[in-house]
Amino acid sequence: MTGGEQYGVADVERGYRVGPWTVERALGSGAFGHVYAARHEDAAAEPARAALKFLPTGTHTPRQLRHLRELAEREVALLSRLRSPRLIRMHDALTVDDPGHPELDGATVLVLEEARSSLDALLTEDRTPRSGPELLAQVCEGLTQLHDAGWVHGDLKPGNVLLMPDGSARLGDFNLAPELDGTHAYAPAFATADYTPPELLWSEVGERGMRVRQTADVWAFGVLAHLVLTGSLPLPGPTPSARRDAAVRYARGEEDLRLSPGLPPLWREIVADCLARTHEERARYGSAALLERVTAAAAGRPHRRRRAPRPLLVATAALTALAAAGFGTLALLPEGQRSGPGDGRDAGAVSATVTGPPSSGRTPAVAATGWDRCAPASVCFFTGRGGTGEMCAWEGDEFNWTDGAVRCSWTGSRRPASVYNNGVADPDGYVHVVYYAEEALHRRLGCVEQGERRDLGEGAARILSHIWAKAC
């Protein structure tokens, strides 16, 4: 911890009742609470099992420790408002009313999903688990969901990454998580030193707490990724204090960052960017952009950066639409050619001349139809078979069709019925397209090769994401 003391947390005996829940065994503990496995009194209840998190209220005057109560309220507020698939879910929040046990009386108890284990426990068993890259991608998903909702985790570390019965990861322990107030949030002066960015190691604590930003989580993710992939922390030192001093020297430019030679090449740039010296440098790598890179690295391939839209193609599409609306002559000036002397247009501009609806005897321009609407270098999905109906097109990877850089609104209610991979030669060989049923590439549905046009099967699961790949 970078500040504060370890608060006393009362142990809860097996068989203790809280509401309809009966404590069975301890699952884990930390500075701010104990977690227990529990069963519901009604075996048919949903859920029938849960994890009870008893948040500390002290050992002498439990109902009067206001700062501890605020920590509990933070976690309840976040879990009550967010229902994201990579954040641990809260079923209920209870208050212990038990004057006979003053060490527990007034305690807040969170009824949470029961996790199987934690990333911390997994790393104890295996310093570099094979599932590490996939788990890191899921952790990054959780951070993105948290940041998109306007929160900062504030204490990302292996013990706060929970592993569910199916082996997937979810973020937990949000009693230090603050909500953004403008560009900053205000958190209690507690954090785990090894995962705290350098600027917060000497930060002043005001009346509202310590000023933090989401880039603090980006730093913590970089530390976590280095640990998971190499079995070691990125900054040298045998103790947390020594590593904290190394972080300060690094932030001041007195030492360079020396990443482990065991860090896989695909991850080296990601970790280095997360561990940039200053908030301003890390601010360029927001969690959404970071998620794209991490997901690609977890899949064992380089990140394919999004290509900027090409003005000529955009203009061509717009002019084709005008032609389809019944306008006549449409002329494109080639790149680098002016339309005439002194007209004020820059070289390279794309120009259109619209002369009005076609008169008799004039052949109108023909708009692209069906498959041909898909521009070169794009992959296009259509609502109808044979390239008919509405179309959504991408030049790069997209991990969430409904909320990504290119939003495809109709996929919220309709499934694609056909696809055309109109990819062109790529220097890295990424010309095929793999598509998935869920965000961030969890369940593969199929692959379409370069140049292939395909009708998708009836009743196929809804496609929500895709990546370009070297091979199907």
CSV table of C-alpha atoms in Angstrom, one decimal:
chain,number,residue,atom,x,y,z
A,1,MET,CA,0.0,0.0,0.0
A,2,THR,CA,1.3,3.5,-0.7
A,3,GLY,CA,-0.5,5.0,2.3
A,4,GLY,CA,-2.7,4.1,5.3
A,5,GLU,CA,-2.8,1.2,7.6
A,6,GLN,CA,-4.3,-2.3,7.3
A,7,TYR,CA,-7.7,-2.0,8.8
A,8,GLY,CA,-9.0,-4.7,11.1
A,9,VAL,CA,-11.5,-6.9,9.4
A,10,ALA,CA,-13.6,-9.3,11.5
A,11,ASP,CA,-13.5,-12.9,10.6
A,12,VAL,CA,-16.9,-14.5,9.9
A,13,GLU,CA,-17.6,-18.0,11.1
A,14,ARG,CA,-19.0,-20.8,9.0
A,15,GLY,CA,-22.8,-20.9,9.3
A,16,TYR,CA,-23.1,-17.1,9.9
A,17,ARG,CA,-26.4,-15.8,8.4
A,18,VAL,CA,-26.8,-12.6,6.5
A,19,GLY,CA,-30.3,-12.2,5.1
A,20,PRO,CA,-31.0,-15.4,3.2
A,21,TRP,CA,-27.3,-16.3,2.9
A,22,THR,CA,-25.3,-18.7,4.9
A,23,VAL,CA,-21.5,-18.5,5.0
A,24,GLU,CA,-19.7,-21.7,4.0
A,25,ARG,CA,-16.0,-21.0,3.8
A,26,ALA,CA,-13.5,-18.1,3.3
A,27,LEU,CA,-12.4,-17.3,-0.3
A,28,GLY,CA,-9.9,-14.6,0.3
A,29,SER,CA,-9.1,-11.4,2.2
A,30,GLY,CA,-7.5,-8.0,1.7
A,31,ALA,CA,-6.9,-4.7,3.4
A,32,PHE,CA,-10.6,-3.7,3.1
A,33,GLY,CA,-12.6,-6.9,3.4
A,34,HIS,CA,-13.1,-10.6,3.6
A,35,VAL,CA,-14.8,-12.7,0.9
A,36,TYR,CA,-16.8,-15.9,1.7
A,37,ALA,CA,-18.6,-18.5,-0.4
A,38,ALA,CA,-22.2,-18.7,0.6
A,39,ARG,CA,-25.4,-20.5,-0.3
A,40,HIS,CA,-29.0,-19.3,-0.5
A,41,GLU,CA,-31.5,-20.7,2.0
A,42,ASP,CA,-33.7,-21.6,-1.1
A,43,ALA,CA,-31.8,-24.1,-3.2
A,44,ALA,CA,-34.0,-23.2,-6.1
A,45,ALA,CA,-33.1,-19.5,-5.9
A,46,GLU,CA,-31.3,-17.8,-8.7
A,47,PRO,CA,-28.5,-17.4,-7.9
A,48,ALA,CA,-28.3,-20.2,-5.4
A,49,ARG,CA,-24.6,-19.5,-4.6
A,50,ALA,CA,-22.7,-16.3,-4.3
A,51,ALA,CA,-19.6,-14.6,-2.8
A,52,LEU,CA,-20.3,-12.4,0.2
A,53,LYS,CA,-17.8,-9.5,0.6
A,54,PHE,CA,-17.8,-8.1,4.1
A,55,LEU,CA,-16.5,-4.6,4.0
A,56,PRO,CA,-14.6,-3.5,7.1
A,57,THR,CA,-16.2,-1.2,9.6
A,58,GLY,CA,-13.5,-1.3,12.2
A,59,THR,CA,-13.3,-3.0,15.6
A,60,HIS,CA,-14.5,-0.4,18.1
A,61,THR,CA,-17.0,2.0,16.7
A,62,PRO,CA,-18.0,0.4,13.5
A,63,ARG,CA,-21.0,2.6,12.6
A,64,GLN,CA,-18.9,5.8,13.0
A,65,LEU,CA,-15.9,5.1,10.7
A,66,ARG,CA,-17.1,7.4,7.9
A,67,HIS,CA,-14.1,7.0,5.6
A,68,LEU,CA,-14.6,3.2,5.5
A,69,ARG,CA,-18.3,3.6,4.8
A,70,GLU,CA,-17.4,5.8,1.8
A,71,LEU,CA,-15.2,3.0,0.4
A,72,ALA,CA,-18.2,0.6,0.6
A,73,GLU,CA,-20.5,3.2,-1.0
A,74,ARG,CA,-18.1,3.6,-3.9
A,75,GLU,CA,-18.2,-0.1,-4.7
A,76,VAL,CA,-22.0,-0.3,-4.3
A,77,ALA,CA,-22.5,2.8,-6.5
A,78,LEU,CA,-20.4,1.4,-9.3
A,79,LEU,CA,-21.8,-2.2,-9.2
A,80,SER,CA,-25.3,-0.9,-9.0
A,81,ARG,CA,-25.0,1.2,-12.2
A,82,LEU,CA,-22.8,-1.0,-14.4
A,83,ARG,CA,-23.7,-4.3,-15.9
A,84,SER,CA,-20.7,-5.0,-18.1
A,85,PRO,CA,-19.7,-8.6,-19.1
A,86,ARG,CA,-16.1,-8.1,-17.9
A,87,LEU,CA,-16.9,-6.6,-14.5
A,88,ILE,CA,-18.0,-8.8,-11.6
A,89,ARG,CA,-21.7,-8.5,-11.0
A,90,MET,CA,-23.4,-7.6,-7.8
A,91,HIS,CA,-26.7,-9.3,-6.9
A,92,ASP,CA,-27.5,-7.4,-3.7
A,93,ALA,CA,-26.1,-5.2,-1.0
A,94,LEU,CA,-27.0,-5.9,2.6
A,95,THR,CA,-26.3,-4.3,6.0
A,96,VAL,CA,-25.5,-6.5,9.0
A,97,ASP,CA,-27.8,-5.7,11.9
A,98,ASP,CA,-26.3,-7.7,14.7
A,99,PRO,CA,-25.6,-5.8,18.0
A,100,GLY,CA,-24.6,-9.1,19.6
A,101,HIS,CA,-21.5,-9.1,17.3
A,102,PRO,CA,-20.3,-5.5,17.5
A,103,GLU,CA,-17.3,-6.3,15.3
A,104,LEU,CA,-19.8,-6.9,12.4
A,105,ASP,CA,-22.7,-4.8,13.4
A,106,GLY,CA,-23.3,-2.2,10.6
A,107,ALA,CA,-21.0,-3.8,8.1
A,108,THR,CA,-21.9,-3.6,4.4
A,109,VAL,CA,-22.1,-7.0,2.7
A,110,LEU,CA,-22.0,-7.2,-1.1
A,111,VAL,CA,-23.6,-10.3,-2.7
A,112,LEU,CA,-21.4,-10.9,-5.7
A,113,GLU,CA,-21.0,-13.6,-8.4
A,114,GLU,CA,-18.9,-16.4,-7.1
A,115,ALA,CA,-15.5,-16.6,-8.8
A,116,ARG,CA,-13.5,-19.8,-9.0
A,117,SER,CA,-10.1,-18.1,-8.3
A,118,SER,CA,-8.0,-15.0,-9.1
A,119,LEU,CA,-5.2,-14.2,-11.4
A,120,ASP,CA,-3.0,-13.8,-8.4
A,121,ALA,CA,-3.6,-17.4,-7.4
A,122,LEU,CA,-3.0,-18.6,-11.0
A,123,LEU,CA,0.3,-16.8,-11.1
A,124,THR,CA,1.3,-18.5,-7.9
A,125,GLU,CA,0.7,-21.9,-9.6
A,126,ASP,CA,2.2,-20.9,-13.0
A,127,ARG,CA,4.4,-17.8,-13.4
A,128,THR,CA,3.6,-17.5,-17.1
A,129,PRO,CA,0.3,-19.3,-17.8
A,130,ARG,CA,-0.6,-20.3,-21.3
A,131,SER,CA,-3.9,-18.5,-21.0
A,132,GLY,CA,-2.1,-15.3,-20.1
A,133,PRO,CA,-2.6,-13.4,-23.4
A,134,GLU,CA,-6.3,-14.3,-23.6
A,135,LEU,CA,-6.8,-13.2,-19.9
A,136,LEU,CA,-5.0,-9.9,-20.6
A,137,ALA,CA,-7.4,-9.2,-23.5
A,138,GLN,CA,-10.3,-9.8,-21.2
A,139,VAL,CA,-8.8,-7.6,-18.5
A,140,CYS,CA,-8.4,-4.9,-21.1
A,141,GLU,CA,-12.1,-5.3,-22.1
A,142,GLY,CA,-13.1,-4.7,-18.5
A,143,LEU,CA,-11.0,-1.6,-18.3
A,144,THR,CA,-12.6,-0.3,-21.6
A,145,GLN,CA,-16.0,-1.0,-20.2
A,146,LEU,CA,-15.2,0.8,-17.0
A,147,HIS,CA,-13.5,3.8,-18.7
A,148,ASP,CA,-16.4,4.1,-21.2
A,149,ALA,CA,-18.7,4.5,-18.3
A,150,GLY,CA,-16.6,7.3,-16.8
A,151,TRP,CA,-14.8,5.4,-14.0
A,152,VAL,CA,-11.2,4.7,-13.0
A,153,HIS,CA,-10.4,1.3,-11.3
A,154,GLY,CA,-7.6,2.7,-9.3
A,155,ASP,CA,-6.3,-0.6,-8.0
A,156,LEU,CA,-5.8,-2.9,-10.9
A,157,LYS,CA,-3.6,-5.9,-9.9
A,158,PRO,CA,-3.7,-9.7,-10.1
A,159,GLY,CA,-5.7,-10.1,-6.9
A,160,ASN,CA,-8.4,-7.9,-8.3
A,161,VAL,CA,-8.7,-9.9,-11.5
A,162,LEU,CA,-11.2,-12.7,-10.8
A,163,LEU,CA,-11.4,-16.0,-12.7
A,164,MET,CA,-14.9,-17.4,-13.2
A,165,PRO,CA,-15.9,-21.0,-13.4
A,166,ASP,CA,-15.5,-21.0,-17.2
A,167,GLY,CA,-11.9,-19.7,-16.9
A,168,SER,CA,-12.7,-16.2,-18.1
A,169,ALA,CA,-11.6,-13.1,-16.3
A,170,ARG,CA,-13.6,-10.3,-14.7
A,171,LEU,CA,-12.5,-7.2,-12.8
A,172,GLY,CA,-13.4,-6.9,-9.2
A,173,ASP,CA,-12.8,-4.9,-6.0
A,174,PHE,CA,-14.0,-1.4,-6.8
A,175,ASN,CA,-13.9,0.2,-3.4
A,176,LEU,CA,-11.1,2.5,-4.6
A,177,ALA,CA,-12.8,3.2,-7.9
A,178,PRO,CA,-13.7,6.8,-8.4
A,179,GLU,CA,-16.0,8.3,-11.0
A,180,LEU,CA,-14.6,11.0,-13.3
A,181,ASP,CA,-15.4,14.6,-12.4
A,182,GLY,CA,-14.4,16.3,-15.6
A,183,THR,CA,-10.9,15.1,-16.6
A,184,HIS,CA,-10.0,13.8,-13.2
A,185,ALA,CA,-11.4,11.6,-10.4
A,186,TYR,CA,-10.6,11.7,-6.7
A,187,ALA,CA,-9.6,8.5,-5.0
A,188,PRO,CA,-8.5,7.6,-1.5
A,189,ALA,CA,-4.8,7.7,-0.9
A,190,PHE,CA,-4.4,3.9,-1.1
A,191,ALA,CA,-3.0,1.9,-3.9
A,192,THR,CA,-0.5,-0.9,-4.5
A,193,ALA,CA,2.9,0.7,-5.2
A,194,ASP,CA,4.0,-1.7,-7.9
A,195,TYR,CA,0.9,-0.8,-10.0
A,196,THR,CA,0.9,3.0,-9.3
A,197,PRO,CA,2.1,5.4,-12.0
A,198,PRO,CA,5.1,7.5,-11.0
A,199,GLU,CA,3.2,10.8,-10.9
A,200,LEU,CA,0.9,9.5,-8.2
A,201,LEU,CA,3.8,8.3,-6.0
A,202,TRP,CA,4.5,11.8,-5.0
A,203,SER,CA,1.0,13.3,-5.5
A,204,GLU,CA,-0.5,15.5,-2.9
A,205,VAL,CA,-3.7,14.4,-1.3
A,206,GLY,CA,-6.4,17.1,-1.0
A,207,GLU,CA,-9.6,17.2,0.9
A,208,ARG,CA,-11.4,15.2,-1.8
A,209,GLY,CA,-8.6,12.6,-2.0
A,210,MET,CA,-5.9,12.0,-4.6
A,211,ARG,CA,-6.4,13.3,-8.2
A,212,VAL,CA,-6.3,10.3,-10.6
A,213,ARG,CA,-7.0,9.8,-14.3
A,214,GLN,CA,-7.7,6.8,-16.4
A,215,THR,CA,-4.1,6.7,-17.5
A,216,ALA,CA,-3.3,5.3,-14.1
A,217,ASP,CA,-5.1,2.1,-15.1
A,218,VAL,CA,-3.2,2.1,-18.4
A,219,TRP,CA,0.1,2.1,-16.4
A,220,ALA,CA,-1.2,-0.7,-14.1
A,221,PHE,CA,-2.2,-2.8,-17.1
A,222,GLY,CA,1.3,-2.4,-18.5
A,223,VAL,CA,2.8,-3.7,-15.2
A,224,LEU,CA,0.2,-6.5,-15.1
A,225,ALA,CA,0.9,-7.6,-18.7
A,226,HIS,CA,4.6,-7.7,-18.1
A,227,LEU,CA,4.1,-9.8,-15.0
A,228,VAL,CA,1.7,-12.3,-16.7
A,229,LEU,CA,3.9,-12.7,-19.8
A,230,THR,CA,7.3,-12.9,-18.2
A,231,GLY,CA,6.8,-13.8,-14.5
A,232,SER,CA,8.5,-10.6,-13.4
A,233,LEU,CA,7.7,-6.9,-12.7
A,234,PRO,CA,9.0,-4.4,-15.2
A,235,LEU,CA,10.9,-2.2,-12.8
A,236,PRO,CA,13.9,-3.6,-10.9
A,237,GLY,CA,14.2,-4.0,-7.1
A,238,PRO,CA,13.9,-6.8,-4.5
A,239,THR,CA,11.2,-4.9,-2.5
A,240,PRO,CA,8.2,-2.6,-3.3
A,241,SER,CA,10.1,0.3,-1.8
A,242,ALA,CA,13.1,-0.3,-4.1
A,243,ARG,CA,10.8,-0.7,-7.2
A,244,ARG,CA,9.0,2.5,-6.2
A,245,ASP,CA,12.3,4.4,-6.2
A,246,ALA,CA,13.2,2.8,-9.6
A,247,ALA,CA,9.9,4.1,-10.9
A,248,VAL,CA,10.6,7.6,-9.7
A,249,ARG,CA,14.1,7.6,-11.3
A,250,TYR,CA,12.6,6.3,-14.5
A,251,ALA,CA,10.0,9.0,-14.5
A,252,ARG,CA,12.6,11.7,-14.0
A,253,GLY,CA,14.6,10.4,-17.0
A,254,GLU,CA,17.5,9.2,-14.9
A,255,GLU,CA,17.0,5.6,-16.0
A,256,ASP,CA,15.6,3.9,-19.1
A,257,LEU,CA,12.9,1.2,-19.1
A,258,ARG,CA,14.4,-2.2,-19.3
A,259,LEU,CA,11.7,-4.7,-20.3
A,260,SER,CA,12.4,-8.4,-19.8
A,261,PRO,CA,13.9,-10.1,-22.9
A,262,GLY,CA,11.3,-12.8,-22.3
A,263,LEU,CA,8.5,-10.4,-23.2
A,264,PRO,CA,7.0,-11.6,-26.5
A,265,PRO,CA,7.7,-9.2,-29.5
A,266,LEU,CA,4.1,-8.6,-30.2
A,267,TRP,CA,3.6,-7.3,-26.6
A,268,ARG,CA,6.8,-5.3,-26.2
A,269,GLU,CA,5.5,-2.1,-27.8
A,270,ILE,CA,2.2,-2.4,-26.0
A,271,VAL,CA,3.8,-2.7,-22.6
A,272,ALA,CA,6.3,0.1,-23.4
A,273,ASP,CA,3.5,2.5,-24.4
A,274,CYS,CA,1.5,1.6,-21.2
A,275,LEU,CA,4.6,2.4,-19.1
A,276,ALA,CA,5.3,5.7,-20.8
A,277,ARG,CA,6.9,8.1,-18.3
A,278,THR,CA,4.1,10.7,-18.1
A,279,HIS,CA,0.3,10.9,-18.1
A,280,GLU,CA,0.5,13.0,-21.3
A,281,GLU,CA,2.4,10.3,-23.1
A,282,ARG,CA,0.0,7.5,-21.9
A,283,ALA,CA,-3.0,9.6,-22.7
A,284,ARG,CA,-2.4,8.8,-26.4
A,285,TYR,CA,-3.2,5.2,-25.7
A,286,GLY,CA,-6.7,5.1,-24.4
A,287,SER,CA,-8.3,1.8,-23.3
A,288,ALA,CA,-10.4,1.4,-26.5
A,289,ALA,CA,-7.3,1.8,-28.8
A,290,LEU,CA,-5.3,-0.3,-26.4
A,291,LEU,CA,-8.0,-3.1,-26.6
A,292,GLU,CA,-7.5,-3.4,-30.3
A,293,ARG,CA,-3.8,-3.8,-30.0
A,294,VAL,CA,-4.1,-6.2,-27.1
A,295,THR,CA,-6.7,-8.4,-28.8
A,296,ALA,CA,-4.5,-8.6,-31.9
A,297,ALA,CA,-1.5,-9.6,-29.8
A,298,ALA,CA,-3.5,-12.2,-27.9
A,299,ALA,CA,-4.5,-13.7,-31.2
A,300,GLY,CA,-0.8,-13.9,-32.1
A,301,ARG,CA,-0.8,-11.4,-34.9
A,302,PRO,CA,0.4,-7.8,-35.4
A,303,HIS,CA,-2.1,-5.0,-34.9
A,304,ARG,CA,-3.4,-3.9,-38.2
A,305,ARG,CA,-3.8,-0.1,-37.8
A,306,ARG,CA,-6.9,1.4,-39.3
A,307,ARG,CA,-6.4,3.0,-42.6
A,308,ALA,CA,-7.7,6.5,-43.1
A,309,PRO,CA,-10.6,6.8,-45.5
A,310,ARG,CA,-9.4,7.6,-49.0
A,311,PRO,CA,-10.9,10.9,-50.3
A,312,LEU,CA,-11.3,9.7,-53.8
A,313,LEU,CA,-13.3,6.6,-52.8
A,314,VAL,CA,-15.5,8.7,-50.5
A,315,ALA,CA,-16.1,11.2,-53.2
A,316,THR,CA,-16.9,8.5,-55.7
A,317,ALA,CA,-19.4,7.0,-53.5
A,318,ALA,CA,-21.1,10.3,-52.9
A,319,LEU,CA,-21.3,11.1,-56.6
A,320,THR,CA,-22.6,7.6,-57.4
A,321,ALA,CA,-25.4,8.3,-54.9
A,322,LEU,CA,-26.2,11.6,-56.7
A,323,ALA,CA,-26.4,9.7,-60.0
A,324,ALA,CA,-28.7,7.2,-58.5
A,325,ALA,CA,-31.0,10.0,-57.4
A,326,GLY,CA,-31.5,11.0,-61.1
A,327,PHE,CA,-28.8,13.6,-61.7
A,328,GLY,CA,-26.9,13.7,-65.0
A,329,THR,CA,-23.3,14.2,-65.9
A,330,LEU,CA,-20.9,13.5,-63.1
A,331,ALA,CA,-17.2,14.3,-63.8
A,332,LEU,CA,-14.2,13.5,-61.6
A,333,LEU,CA,-11.0,15.4,-62.0
A,334,PRO,CA,-8.0,13.2,-61.7
A,335,GLU,CA,-5.7,13.7,-58.7
A,336,GLY,CA,-3.2,16.5,-59.2
A,337,GLN,CA,-5.2,18.3,-61.9
A,338,ARG,CA,-6.8,21.7,-61.4
A,339,SER,CA,-10.2,22.4,-62.9
A,340,GLY,CA,-9.0,25.6,-64.4
A,341,PRO,CA,-6.6,28.6,-63.9
A,342,GLY,CA,-7.4,30.8,-61.0
A,343,ASP,CA,-10.4,28.8,-59.7
A,344,GLY,CA,-9.0,28.6,-56.2
A,345,ARG,CA,-9.0,24.8,-56.0
A,346,ASP,CA,-5.9,23.0,-54.7
A,347,ALA,CA,-4.2,20.4,-56.7
A,348,GLY,CA,-5.4,16.9,-55.8
A,349,ALA,CA,-9.0,18.0,-55.1
A,350,VAL,CA,-11.8,15.9,-56.3
A,351,SER,CA,-14.5,17.8,-58.2
A,352,ALA,CA,-17.9,17.0,-59.4
A,353,THR,CA,-20.1,18.7,-61.9
A,354,VAL,CA,-23.8,18.2,-61.5
A,355,THR,CA,-25.8,19.3,-64.6
A,356,GLY,CA,-29.3,18.3,-63.4
A,357,PRO,CA,-31.7,15.5,-64.2
A,358,PRO,CA,-31.0,13.8,-67.5
A,359,SER,CA,-32.9,15.0,-70.5
A,360,SER,CA,-34.2,12.6,-73.1
A,361,GLY,CA,-31.5,11.1,-75.2
A,362,ARG,CA,-28.9,11.3,-72.5
A,363,THR,CA,-27.7,8.2,-70.8
A,364,PRO,CA,-27.8,8.6,-67.0
A,365,ALA,CA,-24.9,7.4,-64.9
A,366,VAL,CA,-25.5,4.0,-63.4
A,367,ALA,CA,-25.1,3.6,-59.6
A,368,ALA,CA,-23.3,0.6,-58.3
A,369,THR,CA,-25.6,-2.2,-57.2
A,370,GLY,CA,-25.4,-5.5,-55.3
A,371,TRP,CA,-21.9,-6.7,-54.6
A,372,ASP,CA,-20.3,-3.9,-56.7
A,373,ARG,CA,-21.2,-1.4,-53.9
A,374,CYS,CA,-18.3,-2.8,-51.9
A,375,ALA,CA,-15.2,-0.6,-52.6
A,376,PRO,CA,-11.8,-2.2,-53.1
A,377,ALA,CA,-9.8,-2.9,-49.9
A,378,SER,CA,-13.0,-3.3,-48.0
A,379,VAL,CA,-15.0,-6.2,-46.5
A,380,CYS,CA,-18.8,-5.6,-46.8
A,381,PHE,CA,-21.7,-7.3,-45.1
A,382,PHE,CA,-25.3,-7.0,-46.5
A,383,THR,CA,-28.7,-7.5,-45.0
A,384,GLY,CA,-29.9,-9.4,-48.1
A,385,ARG,CA,-28.6,-12.4,-50.0
A,386,GLY,CA,-26.4,-11.8,-53.1
A,387,GLY,CA,-25.1,-8.5,-51.8
A,388,THR,CA,-28.6,-6.8,-51.7
A,389,GLY,CA,-30.2,-4.7,-49.0
A,390,GLU,CA,-28.3,-2.4,-46.6
A,391,MET,CA,-24.5,-2.6,-46.5
A,392,CYS,CA,-21.8,-1.9,-43.9
A,393,ALA,CA,-18.2,-1.8,-45.0
A,394,TRP,CA,-14.8,-1.7,-43.3
A,395,GLU,CA,-11.2,-1.3,-44.3
A,396,GLY,CA,-9.7,-2.3,-40.9
A,397,ASP,CA,-10.5,-4.6,-38.0
A,398,GLU,CA,-13.6,-3.9,-36.0
A,399,PHE,CA,-14.2,-5.4,-32.6
A,400,ASN,CA,-17.6,-4.0,-32.0
A,401,TRP,CA,-19.9,-3.3,-35.0
A,402,THR,CA,-22.5,-1.5,-32.9
A,403,ASP,CA,-20.1,0.9,-31.1
A,404,GLY,CA,-16.9,1.0,-33.0
A,405,ALA,CA,-15.2,3.4,-35.4
A,406,VAL,CA,-17.6,2.3,-38.1
A,407,ARG,CA,-21.0,1.7,-36.5
A,408,CYS,CA,-23.4,-0.7,-38.2
A,409,SER,CA,-26.7,0.1,-36.6
A,410,TRP,CA,-28.8,-2.5,-38.4
A,411,THR,CA,-26.9,-5.4,-36.8
A,412,GLY,CA,-28.6,-4.5,-33.5
A,413,SER,CA,-31.8,-6.2,-34.8
A,414,ARG,CA,-30.8,-8.0,-38.1
A,415,ARG,CA,-28.2,-10.5,-39.1
A,416,PRO,CA,-26.0,-10.2,-42.2
A,417,ALA,CA,-27.2,-12.4,-45.0
A,418,SER,CA,-24.2,-12.1,-47.3
A,419,VAL,CA,-20.6,-10.9,-47.3
A,420,TYR,CA,-18.0,-9.8,-49.9
A,421,ASN,CA,-14.3,-9.7,-49.2
A,422,ASN,CA,-13.1,-7.1,-51.7
A,423,GLY,CA,-9.6,-7.0,-50.1
A,424,VAL,CA,-6.6,-6.0,-52.2
A,425,ALA,CA,-2.9,-6.9,-51.9
A,426,ASP,CA,-1.5,-6.2,-48.4
A,427,PRO,CA,2.2,-6.0,-47.7
A,428,ASP,CA,1.8,-8.0,-44.6
A,429,GLY,CA,-0.5,-10.6,-46.2
A,430,TYR,CA,-3.7,-9.8,-44.3
A,431,VAL,CA,-6.2,-10.3,-47.1
A,432,HIS,CA,-8.8,-12.8,-45.6
A,433,VAL,CA,-11.5,-11.9,-43.1
A,434,VAL,CA,-12.5,-13.9,-40.0
A,435,TYR,CA,-15.8,-12.9,-38.4
A,436,TYR,CA,-17.1,-13.5,-34.9
A,437,ALA,CA,-20.4,-13.8,-33.0
A,438,GLU,CA,-19.4,-11.6,-30.1
A,439,GLU,CA,-17.5,-8.4,-29.4
A,440,ALA,CA,-13.7,-8.7,-29.1
A,441,LEU,CA,-13.4,-11.9,-31.0
A,442,HIS,CA,-14.6,-14.6,-28.6
A,443,ARG,CA,-16.6,-17.0,-30.8
A,444,ARG,CA,-15.5,-17.5,-34.4
A,445,LEU,CA,-18.2,-18.1,-36.9
A,446,GLY,CA,-16.4,-18.3,-40.2
A,447,CYS,CA,-13.9,-16.9,-42.6
A,448,VAL,CA,-14.2,-15.4,-46.1
A,449,GLU,CA,-11.2,-15.5,-48.4
A,450,GLN,CA,-10.0,-12.6,-50.5
A,451,GLY,CA,-12.3,-12.0,-53.5
A,452,GLU,CA,-15.0,-14.3,-52.1
A,453,ARG,CA,-18.7,-13.5,-52.3
A,454,ARG,CA,-20.8,-15.6,-50.0
A,455,ASP,CA,-24.4,-15.9,-48.8
A,456,LEU,CA,-24.5,-16.7,-45.1
A,457,GLY,CA,-26.5,-19.6,-43.8
A,458,GLU,CA,-30.1,-19.2,-42.5
A,459,GLY,CA,-30.3,-19.0,-38.7
A,460,ALA,CA,-26.6,-18.1,-38.3
A,461,ALA,CA,-25.6,-16.5,-35.1
A,462,ARG,CA,-25.4,-12.7,-35.2
A,463,ILE,CA,-22.0,-11.4,-36.4
A,464,LEU,CA,-20.6,-8.5,-34.3
A,465,SER,CA,-16.9,-8.3,-35.1
A,466,HIS,CA,-14.2,-9.2,-37.5
A,467,ILE,CA,-10.5,-9.1,-38.2
A,468,TRP,CA,-8.3,-9.4,-41.3
A,469,ALA,CA,-6.1,-12.5,-41.3
A,470,LYS,CA,-3.4,-14.1,-43.3
A,471,ALA,CA,-5.3,-17.4,-43.8
A,472,CYS,CA,-8.7,-18.9,-43.3
